[in-house]
Amino acid sequence: MPFITPDFAPALAEMTLLGALCVVLIADLFVSDERRVITFWISIAALAVTLIAILAAQPLSREITFSGSFVNDSLSTVLKFAAALCLGVVFIYSRDYLMRNGLRKGEFYLLSLFGLLGIFVMISANSMLTIYLGMEMLSLSLYSLVAFDRDSSSCAEAAMKYFVLGAIASGAFLYGVSLIYGVTGTIQFDVLTTRVAEAGSDDVALWFGLAFVLVGIAFKFGAVPFHMWLPDVYQGARTPVTIYLGSLTKLASFALATRILVEGLPALYEQWHQMLLVMAVLSLIFGNIVAIAQTNIKRMLAYSTIFHVGFILLGFFAGNAEGYQASLFYTLTYTFTALGAFGTVALLSRAGFEAENLEDFRGLNARSPWFAAMMACFMLSLAGIPPWVGFWAKLHVIAAVLDAGRFAGDTAVIFFSVAVIMVLFSVVGAFYYLRVLKYMYFDEAVDRHTLEAPADMRVALSLNGLAVIGVGLAPGGLFALCAQVIG
Amino acid sequence: MFLNLLFYTFGAVLVGAALGVVFSRNPVHAIMFLVLAFFNSAVLWLLLEAEFLAIALVLVYVGAVMVLFLFVVMMLDVNVEQVREGFARYMPVGLLVAFIMVVELGQVIWVRSWGISTLTTAPPLPEDYSNTKALGKVLYTEHVYAFELASVILLLAIVAAITLTMRKRPNLKQQDIAAQVAVRREDRVRLVSMPAEKKE
């Protein structure tokens, strides 16, 4: 078979990011610790160039290149744009924290950009091999970012846990891929769809492979029972890394699930939707109940992440276009809400003082009413109270599940009870989000320092908070985009 | 016939070397035996016409990984007595595992006697076939994207490893080459005029 030179144009965003990343790598060598802010600005510029490249590579239709291992469609444009934008905001939130805490190493920006490249690769993957390589690239950069602060034993502990468990999850994922390859003889998603449809979905070896692949996906999401690493790593890592972990990685996990389950193995929906159901419902229940008992804000937000992951997975559980759209909407809005919430935690920390406990939010309204209002926005959105955007996200997922239930026949009762569980546990979740509001507005401040933040961080955090309420007031545009992307 | 002779010779040396790895008292000798074992299995691969894998095994494992192993073993102060302490205690478990493995191996040989076609050796490849070339062809054409991604992951690993291990420690004694070169005689040597020693 003659080889045709692949079309490189669809991968413009990846190539631009890799090039910009190498520029940051070289430029950072010539910057002294005191002037590390230069690396920050170069990284922001790299992200800006990448954003332009993403828009320039916007495809008219679905483009597959590199012998079927790379796909560029409108879903990848949206996810990549969100990821690059999100990383820019992460950098703005992190800079001041890193400077104040003596972590003046340019590698933070560099490793984060490597992680972003891994996310891009996952988003645009059209074969198991590509998606695995992207996953490893993201994981490797995250392991080293978590261990970034060498002198902190909690960072080392978190990194070690993350590394060991992550390696096991990668191993399980690869084992599943090898089984699927053994049965179907392909790792390319579009070919896989037809082969599985031809072979029929009652091959036990295929189910085994699917189960192992799902373990990998659930681990990356942090769904129960593969969630054990999540609270420890969120708490142990320095706050900028937690912002990164808490926001961007959800976009990557969403891409992982969509590409493999929806595009690669739709014929096995009967099998994977049951597995997802168990994991999602357990996540809803467990994440929420344990979050109530937390006193550490990072840990509380970590358990609340597990709860939200349950919602995202239930969008897939619904198994129709409406459900996938709701999942995408949920992922996008959750990413930016969590970004703001973790950003506020970084804002509260000062040199040598880590604002980790819920008590540190006491009387925030008296100290800084504007930031308290922003934090209230994020918390109310996460709790799912209208008109904040989190409400619409939850509503769409529940509606999609109910809609799928109408066509489910005998199993309709499962869909309806899942919807009831979702509503009930959203109410339970409201407790710990509103508790933060109680601390901020009704308790006396112990610490009366006014919050100091550079101008760009103030602007970014304000825009972030206003976006959470703005999109909540007019969710139509974003939802139309999701509907357009997943037809 | 000649091939069989080669196979059994190298196979026997391989088994002997593997036993040497386990039974030698000195860890450095154990690693030397492991090198021998790798080398012999590479020859067995050559007999299977997998030249590229054979050469890669010698280059990567013998050339790089084993040297690294040697360094680690020599630098770590392994107390051999301590490692061997629980030998008698773990003996039953070890014997059990060994027994299971022997039974499994026996089954493989037993199944072979059925003459199932899947267990026969592959037909010999044509004279001018090179599996290095075949591998290279798919690696640089069909899988070029994955190949490039792997290289980016290697770059990331380098950056991450350096970030995590290299740092400037305070009070670390180190050479300042420029200062050493620029030093003048006056900085180091002080000439003191002393009266000549008196003679009694």
XYZ file of C-alpha atoms in Angstrom:
687
model
C 0.000 0.000 0.000
C 1.614 3.287 -1.027
C 1.941 5.845 1.698
C 0.353 9.237 1.212
C 1.970 12.140 3.056
C -0.490 13.171 5.769
C -2.182 16.529 5.790
C -0.522 18.528 8.536
C -2.918 21.483 8.520
C -5.539 20.013 10.910
C -2.839 19.637 13.581
C -1.913 23.315 13.414
C -2.909 23.959 17.035
C -0.713 21.137 18.383
C 2.261 22.143 16.265
C 1.940 25.790 17.275
C 1.716 24.887 20.936
C 4.739 22.586 20.704
C 6.744 25.291 18.947
C 5.719 27.948 21.465
C 6.528 25.550 24.275
C 10.066 25.075 22.969
C 10.454 28.863 22.846
C 9.401 29.048 26.522
C 11.825 26.206 27.333
C 14.800 28.015 25.784
C 13.835 31.531 26.877
C 13.385 30.487 30.491
C 17.048 29.445 30.671
C 18.158 33.057 30.271
C 15.827 34.503 32.907
C 17.001 34.968 36.477
C 14.820 34.041 39.428
C 14.022 37.660 40.261
C 12.715 38.340 36.766
C 10.777 35.100 36.404
C 7.711 37.150 35.533
C 9.143 37.307 32.015
C 8.518 33.555 31.659
C 4.944 34.180 32.732
C 4.390 36.736 29.999
C 6.054 34.535 27.356
C 3.776 31.668 28.407
C 0.714 33.902 28.138
C 1.885 34.952 24.689
C 2.357 31.278 23.766
C -1.219 30.588 24.819
C -2.501 33.579 22.837
C -0.748 32.320 19.708
C -2.175 28.851 20.351
C -5.696 30.275 20.653
C -5.285 31.952 17.268
C -3.978 28.681 15.798
C -6.990 26.793 17.152
C -9.330 29.224 15.458
C -7.279 29.099 12.250
C -7.441 25.292 12.203
C -11.213 25.318 12.632
C -12.485 22.589 10.303
C -15.435 22.872 7.963
C -16.168 19.200 8.381
C -14.643 16.289 10.274
C -11.010 15.905 9.202
C -9.037 12.726 9.871
C -5.326 12.655 9.170
C -2.025 10.955 10.123
C -3.274 7.549 8.893
C -6.397 7.748 10.998
C -4.809 8.587 14.315
C -5.794 12.248 14.465
C -9.193 13.895 14.167
C -10.096 17.557 13.956
C -13.777 18.402 14.339
C -15.808 21.207 15.868
C -15.881 19.399 19.238
C -12.089 19.470 19.358
C -12.068 23.176 18.485
C -14.396 24.006 21.371
C -12.590 21.820 23.911
C -9.122 23.005 22.882
C -10.196 26.634 22.990
C -11.666 26.170 26.465
C -8.545 24.335 27.670
C -6.098 26.961 26.383
C -8.210 29.807 27.781
C -8.517 28.009 31.101
C -4.753 27.504 31.338
C -4.215 31.212 30.725
C -6.482 31.995 33.668
C -4.681 29.359 35.779
C -1.386 31.153 35.059
C -2.858 34.521 36.057
C -4.218 33.064 39.304
C -0.956 31.281 40.079
C 1.699 33.890 39.360
C 1.314 35.922 42.508
C 1.060 32.826 44.713
C 4.222 31.346 43.235
C 6.120 34.609 43.652
C 5.057 35.035 47.249
C 5.868 31.476 48.234
C 9.347 31.363 46.775
C 8.445 28.951 43.995
C 10.045 31.100 41.344
C 10.760 28.341 38.906
C 9.828 28.745 35.259
C 9.209 25.030 34.966
C 5.729 25.502 36.447
C 4.668 27.233 33.251
C 6.604 24.843 31.060
C 5.208 21.660 32.613
C 1.689 23.128 32.527
C 2.084 23.809 28.807
C 3.259 20.221 28.295
C 0.119 19.094 30.107
C -1.976 21.288 27.819
C -0.352 19.639 24.807
C -1.300 16.267 26.281
C -4.889 17.484 26.663
C -4.893 18.644 23.028
C -3.641 15.240 21.887
C -6.380 13.504 23.865
C -9.057 15.848 22.502
C -7.987 15.199 18.914
C -7.275 11.479 19.251
C -8.804 9.067 16.806
C -6.999 5.928 17.927
C -6.343 4.196 21.227
C -2.589 4.671 20.853
C -2.889 8.435 20.385
C -5.286 8.856 23.269
C -2.986 6.814 25.508
C 0.047 8.905 24.570
C -1.894 12.098 25.293
C -3.038 10.685 28.617
C 0.528 9.819 29.609
C 1.803 13.225 28.566
C -0.808 14.915 30.741
C -0.224 12.534 33.653
C 3.564 12.866 33.566
C 3.351 16.638 33.669
C 0.804 16.452 36.505
C 2.946 14.052 38.573
C 5.890 16.414 38.378
C 3.718 19.474 39.000
C 2.280 17.920 42.157
C 5.820 17.212 43.395
C 6.875 20.682 42.288
C 7.633 22.038 45.751
C 10.566 19.824 46.599
C 10.868 20.784 50.247
C 7.296 19.987 51.178
C 6.673 16.468 52.389
C 2.929 16.713 51.728
C 3.639 17.441 48.059
C 5.960 14.463 47.811
C 3.397 12.227 49.472
C 0.617 13.401 47.164
C 2.815 12.976 44.096
C 3.816 9.470 45.133
C 0.204 8.400 45.665
C -0.853 9.947 42.390
C 2.042 8.369 40.504
C 1.573 4.838 41.814
C -2.218 4.807 41.385
C -1.970 6.555 38.026
C 0.490 3.969 36.761
C -1.879 1.171 37.787
C -4.783 2.901 36.029
C -2.699 3.333 32.872
C -1.807 -0.341 33.028
C -5.473 -1.337 33.346
C -6.374 0.947 30.453
C -3.680 -0.538 28.209
C -4.722 -4.071 29.118
C -8.294 -3.241 28.108
C -7.072 -1.728 24.846
C -5.047 -4.865 24.093
C -8.133 -7.045 24.611
C -10.246 -4.840 22.362
C -7.491 -4.900 19.751
C -7.298 -8.673 20.054
C -11.001 -9.038 19.285
C -11.431 -6.396 16.605
C -7.929 -6.057 15.120
C -7.962 -2.256 15.151
C -7.306 0.641 17.486
C -8.740 3.327 15.237
C -12.081 4.578 16.566
C -14.087 4.878 13.347
C -12.945 1.442 12.153
C -13.601 0.060 15.629
C -17.223 1.229 15.470
C -17.914 -0.724 12.301
C -15.956 -3.816 13.413
C -17.809 -4.017 16.735
C -21.130 -3.483 14.979
C -20.269 -6.330 12.584
C -19.010 -8.684 15.271
C -21.985 -8.064 17.547
C -21.824 -6.913 21.136
C -22.050 -10.299 22.874
C -18.329 -11.126 22.833
C -17.198 -11.579 26.432
C -13.577 -10.684 25.609
C -14.838 -7.340 24.332
C -16.718 -6.750 27.586
C -13.576 -7.490 29.561
C -11.628 -5.027 27.466
C -14.355 -2.435 27.900
C -14.353 -2.893 31.681
C -10.600 -2.264 31.894
C -10.785 0.752 29.609
C -13.579 2.132 31.790
C -11.357 1.736 34.851
C -8.837 4.009 33.151
C -11.503 6.572 32.263
C -13.044 6.493 35.747
C -9.629 6.974 37.324
C -8.894 10.035 35.226
C -12.312 11.464 36.136
C -11.972 10.461 39.779
C -15.277 8.566 39.881
C -16.063 6.276 42.811
C -14.600 3.631 43.382
C -11.474 4.984 41.613
C -11.490 8.291 43.466
C -9.080 7.524 46.324
C -6.232 9.616 44.935
C -8.291 12.727 44.340
C -8.746 14.321 47.796
C -5.182 13.535 48.891
C -3.654 14.958 45.740
C -5.863 18.084 45.724
C -4.960 18.758 49.333
C -1.278 17.835 49.142
C -0.408 19.782 45.997
C 0.334 23.512 46.138
C -2.728 25.626 45.345
C -1.735 26.612 41.749
C -1.368 22.938 40.885
C -4.721 22.238 42.517
C -6.307 24.919 40.312
C -4.820 23.154 37.291
C -5.945 19.709 38.464
C -9.406 20.848 39.454
C -10.269 22.584 36.211
C -8.374 21.557 33.061
C -8.194 17.837 33.649
C -11.990 17.551 33.529
C -11.933 18.721 29.913
C -9.377 16.011 29.138
C -11.428 13.335 30.895
C -14.519 14.404 28.998
C -12.625 14.097 25.713
C -11.344 10.665 26.778
C -14.850 9.401 27.525
C -16.420 10.919 24.410
C -13.817 9.657 21.981
C -13.697 6.113 23.349
C -17.265 5.428 24.448
C -19.339 7.560 22.109
C -17.171 7.489 18.980
C -15.322 4.206 19.426
C -17.700 1.829 21.154
C -21.282 3.065 20.661
C -22.287 -0.525 19.826
C -21.448 -1.503 23.397
C -23.756 1.131 24.899
C -25.835 -1.568 26.618
C -22.718 -2.720 28.468
C -21.007 0.546 29.342
C -24.080 2.480 30.360
C -24.695 0.005 33.187
C -21.110 0.276 34.409
C -21.321 4.072 34.234
C -24.595 4.012 36.141
C -23.033 2.251 39.130
C -20.001 4.524 39.205
C -22.017 7.712 38.718
C -24.599 6.995 41.418
C -21.870 5.964 43.877
C -20.005 9.187 43.053
C -23.110 11.279 43.669
C -23.750 9.696 47.043
C -20.231 9.202 48.334
C -18.726 12.485 47.106
C -21.507 14.500 48.638
C -21.729 12.840 52.017
C -18.008 12.842 52.646
C -17.721 16.475 51.526
C -20.000 17.481 54.411
C -17.472 16.247 56.954
C -14.498 18.196 55.550
C -12.930 21.186 57.245
C -10.265 21.738 54.615
C -11.581 23.747 51.660
C -9.374 22.007 49.069
C -10.469 18.610 50.333
C -14.100 19.697 50.374
C -13.874 20.910 46.788
C -12.161 17.632 45.862
C -15.077 15.601 47.187
C -17.494 17.971 45.500
C -15.583 17.293 42.268
C -16.398 13.605 42.700
C -20.061 14.568 43.037
C -19.980 16.658 39.846
C -18.217 13.855 37.989
C -21.279 11.752 38.771
C -23.396 14.265 36.853
C -21.041 14.341 33.877
C -21.051 10.533 33.679
C -24.852 10.445 33.884
C -24.994 12.573 30.735
C -23.169 9.712 29.003
C -25.478 7.248 30.752
C -28.458 8.851 29.011
C -26.852 7.744 25.762
C -28.502 10.200 23.374
C -27.263 13.371 21.710
C -29.108 15.409 24.311
C -27.210 13.642 27.091
C -23.791 14.148 25.474
C -24.612 17.815 24.920
C -25.635 18.163 28.563
C -22.381 16.483 29.610
C -20.343 18.859 27.482
C -22.244 21.845 28.865
C -21.707 20.541 32.395
C -17.993 19.948 31.838
C -17.403 23.406 30.354
C -19.319 25.277 33.039
C -17.928 23.163 35.879
C -14.379 23.735 34.644
C -14.702 27.488 34.786
C -16.635 27.557 38.065
C -14.087 25.310 39.792
C -11.349 27.469 38.285
C -12.780 30.503 40.062
C -13.358 28.679 43.344
C -9.795 27.351 43.526
C -8.528 30.737 42.325
C -10.142 32.399 45.348
C -8.376 29.888 47.614
C -5.071 30.957 46.030
C -6.030 34.588 46.523
C -6.571 34.075 50.241
C -3.138 32.530 50.785
C -0.293 34.801 51.704
C 3.437 34.294 51.988
C 4.023 31.424 54.364
C 0.328 31.045 55.060
C -1.828 28.569 53.237
C -5.543 29.418 53.411
C -6.730 25.857 53.429
C -9.376 25.677 56.075
C -12.974 26.678 55.826
C -12.443 28.879 58.868
C -10.077 31.051 56.830
C -13.123 32.312 54.952
C -14.548 33.817 58.143
C -15.720 37.372 57.673
C -14.379 37.583 54.131
C -17.223 39.974 53.356
C -15.874 42.492 55.845
C -12.348 42.151 54.532
C -13.118 42.274 50.854
C -16.791 42.422 49.838
C -16.151 42.112 46.088
C -14.142 38.881 46.309
C -16.607 37.490 48.840
C -19.366 38.140 46.311
C -17.357 36.371 43.615
C -16.746 33.363 45.857
C -20.478 33.349 46.668
C -21.172 33.226 42.917
C -18.936 30.180 42.488
C -20.412 28.383 45.482
C -24.011 29.066 44.469
C -23.248 27.934 40.939
C -21.677 24.703 42.179
C -24.679 24.163 44.423
C -26.911 24.519 41.374
C -29.092 27.426 42.441
C -30.726 29.525 39.708
C -29.864 31.848 38.037
C -26.241 30.711 38.302
C -24.953 28.566 35.477
C -24.598 25.408 37.564
C -28.361 25.209 37.737
C -28.756 24.979 33.968
C -26.007 22.371 33.759
C -27.732 20.137 36.300
C -31.145 20.767 34.729
C -29.985 19.679 31.276
C -28.432 16.447 32.558
C -31.553 15.553 34.537
C -33.763 16.397 31.552
C -31.609 14.233 29.273
C -31.798 11.278 31.663
C -35.574 11.631 31.980
C -35.889 11.906 28.217
C -33.844 8.738 27.717
C -36.052 7.069 30.309
C -39.162 7.636 28.212
C -37.785 5.385 25.488
C -36.195 2.834 27.795
C -39.206 0.522 28.117
C -38.777 -1.911 31.003
C -35.770 -0.156 32.495
C -37.466 3.249 32.577
C -37.775 3.034 36.338
C -33.970 3.050 36.642
C -33.739 6.294 34.686
C -36.426 7.921 36.809
C -34.892 6.836 40.094
C -31.488 8.128 38.926
C -33.110 11.500 38.254
C -34.608 11.498 41.754
C -31.198 10.659 43.273
C -29.613 13.515 41.330
C -32.140 16.020 42.628
C -31.934 14.747 46.216
C -28.164 14.865 46.354
C -28.043 18.304 44.788
C -30.002 19.439 47.821
C -27.589 17.633 50.152
C -24.683 19.290 48.340
C -26.167 22.735 48.884
C -25.380 22.356 52.583
C -21.619 22.496 52.341
C -21.578 25.157 49.653
C -23.863 27.406 51.676
C -21.697 26.795 54.737
C -18.907 28.694 52.967
C -21.353 31.578 52.485
C -22.241 31.451 56.152
C -18.566 31.734 57.094
C -18.058 34.636 54.714
C -21.115 36.703 55.582
C -22.237 35.889 59.112
C -19.010 35.183 61.032
C -16.564 37.641 62.548
C -13.233 37.889 60.802
C -10.284 36.611 62.841
C -7.689 37.759 60.378
C -8.245 41.395 59.338
C -5.686 41.668 56.537
C -7.135 43.127 53.370
C -6.646 40.872 50.392
C -3.881 41.915 48.058
C -3.796 40.824 44.488
C -2.229 42.169 41.304
C -4.525 43.937 38.868
C -4.626 41.146 36.274
C -5.722 38.630 38.873
C -8.470 40.954 40.128
C -9.733 41.465 36.598
C -9.568 37.746 35.742
C -11.337 36.669 38.909
C -14.034 39.296 38.450
C -14.596 38.304 34.833
C -14.713 34.670 35.902
C -17.383 35.390 38.518
C -19.380 37.586 36.153
C -19.200 34.883 33.478
C -20.627 32.337 35.909
C -23.655 34.523 36.522
C -23.791 36.002 33.000
C -23.944 32.620 31.266
C -26.434 31.598 33.944
C -28.724 34.469 32.963
C -28.386 33.722 29.257
C -27.393 30.069 28.836
C -28.845 29.815 25.331
C -25.674 30.738 23.454
C -23.418 28.210 25.139
C -26.046 25.514 24.911
C -26.591 26.188 21.214
C -22.826 25.808 20.768
C -22.857 22.444 22.578
C -25.792 21.308 20.443
C -24.004 22.369 17.289
C -20.794 20.584 18.253
C -22.419 17.280 19.181
C -25.039 16.803 16.529
C 20.089 -29.871 12.619
C 22.735 -27.205 13.005
C 20.028 -24.719 14.053
C 18.816 -27.130 16.696
C 22.335 -27.517 18.030
C 22.688 -23.730 18.228
C 19.323 -23.401 19.945
C 20.112 -25.973 22.608
C 23.609 -24.568 23.221
C 22.408 -21.016 23.730
C 19.329 -22.194 25.585
C 21.466 -24.172 28.032
C 23.791 -21.210 28.608
C 20.706 -19.005 29.123
C 19.287 -21.319 31.773
C 22.694 -21.587 33.447
C 23.083 -17.809 33.474
C 19.581 -17.354 34.891
C 20.400 -19.783 37.695
C 23.616 -17.842 38.253
C 21.628 -14.615 38.708
C 19.619 -16.204 41.489
C 22.342 -18.159 43.219
C 25.429 -15.939 43.122
C 26.225 -14.358 46.470
C 27.779 -11.226 45.106
C 25.191 -8.839 43.543
C 27.746 -7.622 40.996
C 28.272 -11.201 39.809
C 24.486 -11.598 39.613
C 24.280 -8.632 37.246
C 27.074 -10.054 35.113
C 25.101 -13.288 34.831
C 22.019 -11.257 33.873
C 24.025 -9.633 31.061
C 24.958 -13.112 29.864
C 21.313 -14.187 30.047
C 20.185 -11.170 27.993
C 22.871 -11.803 25.427
C 21.832 -15.417 25.007
C 18.147 -14.599 24.666
C 19.104 -12.034 22.012
C 20.781 -14.865 20.087
C 17.623 -16.960 20.449
C 15.658 -14.103 18.902
C 18.140 -13.998 16.053
C 17.344 -17.660 15.434
C 13.661 -16.633 15.191
C 14.621 -14.067 12.495
C 13.776 -11.101 14.728
C 17.074 -9.313 14.109
C 15.911 -5.854 15.101
C 14.592 -6.960 18.479
C 17.775 -8.937 19.113
C 20.041 -5.980 18.409
C 17.764 -3.647 20.409
C 17.916 -6.026 23.356
C 21.718 -6.006 23.329
C 21.996 -2.264 22.789
C 19.297 -1.117 25.199
C 19.344 -3.690 27.965
C 22.956 -4.829 27.967
C 24.385 -1.502 26.884
C 22.326 0.902 28.960
C 20.009 -0.635 31.534
C 22.482 -3.157 32.904
C 25.233 -0.565 33.211
C 22.799 1.549 35.188
C 21.983 -1.465 37.345
C 25.679 -1.985 37.998
C 26.093 1.619 39.076
C 23.120 1.399 41.403
C 24.278 -1.859 42.967
C 27.798 -0.551 43.449
C 26.618 2.739 44.937
C 23.987 1.293 47.235
C 25.434 -0.474 50.194
C 23.327 -3.621 49.994
C 23.678 -5.825 53.014
C 23.503 -9.285 51.480
C 23.064 -11.031 54.814
C 19.981 -8.937 55.579
C 18.404 -9.708 52.222
C 18.936 -13.423 52.687
C 17.578 -13.464 56.213
C 14.042 -14.676 55.467
C 15.142 -17.332 52.994
C 13.993 -20.340 55.006
C 10.756 -18.659 56.011
C 9.688 -17.879 52.438
C 10.903 -21.225 51.121
C 7.444 -22.949 51.132
C 5.823 -20.092 49.203
C 8.702 -20.050 46.751
C 8.465 -23.790 46.230
C 4.706 -23.522 45.665
C 5.149 -20.825 43.017
C 7.918 -22.828 41.373
C 5.738 -25.935 41.366
C 2.845 -24.101 39.698
C 5.180 -22.731 37.062
C 6.621 -26.179 36.340
C 3.112 -27.601 35.942
C 2.156 -24.780 33.577
C 5.287 -25.304 31.501
C 4.534 -29.010 31.387
C 1.060 -28.246 30.075
C 2.463 -26.112 27.284
C 4.703 -28.982 26.194
C 1.824 -31.422 26.544
C -0.431 -29.259 24.379
C 2.335 -29.174 21.779
C 2.103 -32.914 21.419
C -1.416 -32.463 20.010
C 0.104 -30.856 16.967
C -2.124 -27.783 16.928
C -1.281 -25.596 13.974
C -1.120 -22.353 15.979
C 1.875 -23.630 17.889
C 4.082 -24.393 14.903
C 6.919 -22.022 14.085
C 6.335 -19.303 11.545
C 7.411 -20.005 7.959
C 10.873 -18.630 7.119
C 10.872 -15.156 5.634
C 12.169 -14.474 2.110
C 15.890 -13.947 1.620
C 15.866 -10.153 1.173
C 13.381 -9.419 3.974
C 14.563 -7.047 6.685
C 12.365 -6.555 9.697
C 14.329 -3.454 10.698
C 13.293 -1.912 7.415
C 9.698 -3.077 7.850
C 9.511 -1.605 11.349
C 11.082 1.638 10.218
C 8.635 1.885 7.356
C 5.517 1.787 9.534
C 7.104 3.799 12.322
C 7.939 6.731 10.074
C 4.835 6.613 7.892
C 1.719 5.176 9.429
C 2.599 5.827 13.063
C 4.564 9.021 12.631
C 2.168 10.994 14.837
C 2.508 8.553 17.738
C 6.264 8.454 17.162
C 6.543 12.232 17.426
C 4.329 12.255 20.521
C 6.621 9.711 22.156
C 9.550 12.037 21.525
C 7.654 14.927 23.152
C 6.968 12.700 26.161
C 10.709 12.004 26.406
C 11.424 15.741 26.341
C 8.824 16.229 29.070
C 10.435 13.473 31.131
C 13.828 15.187 30.847
C 12.399 18.535 31.927
C 10.440 16.952 34.803
C 13.408 14.947 36.064
C 15.691 17.980 36.031
C 13.058 20.145 37.727
C 12.620 17.654 40.529
C 16.287 16.868 41.138
C 18.374 19.902 40.303
C 18.387 22.742 42.743
C 20.877 25.037 44.343
C 21.443 24.144 47.944
C 22.768 26.834 50.249
C 26.225 26.260 51.765
C 27.101 23.788 49.057
C 30.867 23.764 48.515
C 31.646 24.041 44.846
C 34.416 25.222 42.570
C 34.431 28.685 41.060
C 36.564 28.009 38.009
C 36.794 31.644 36.923
C 38.068 32.707 40.322
C 40.566 29.851 40.297
C 41.940 30.816 36.922
C 42.023 34.515 37.688
C 43.949 34.071 40.894
C 47.322 35.813 41.107
C 50.361 34.887 43.028
C 49.864 37.771 45.454
C 46.461 36.368 46.559
C 47.846 33.071 47.721
C 51.534 33.421 48.546
C 52.830 35.722 51.196
C 56.531 36.257 51.258
C 57.827 36.773 54.724
C 61.370 37.836 55.151
C 62.909 35.879 57.951
C 66.353 36.254 59.315
C 68.624 33.414 58.301
C 69.001 30.712 60.860
C 71.768 31.398 63.298
C 74.613 29.046 63.449
C 75.851 28.174 66.814
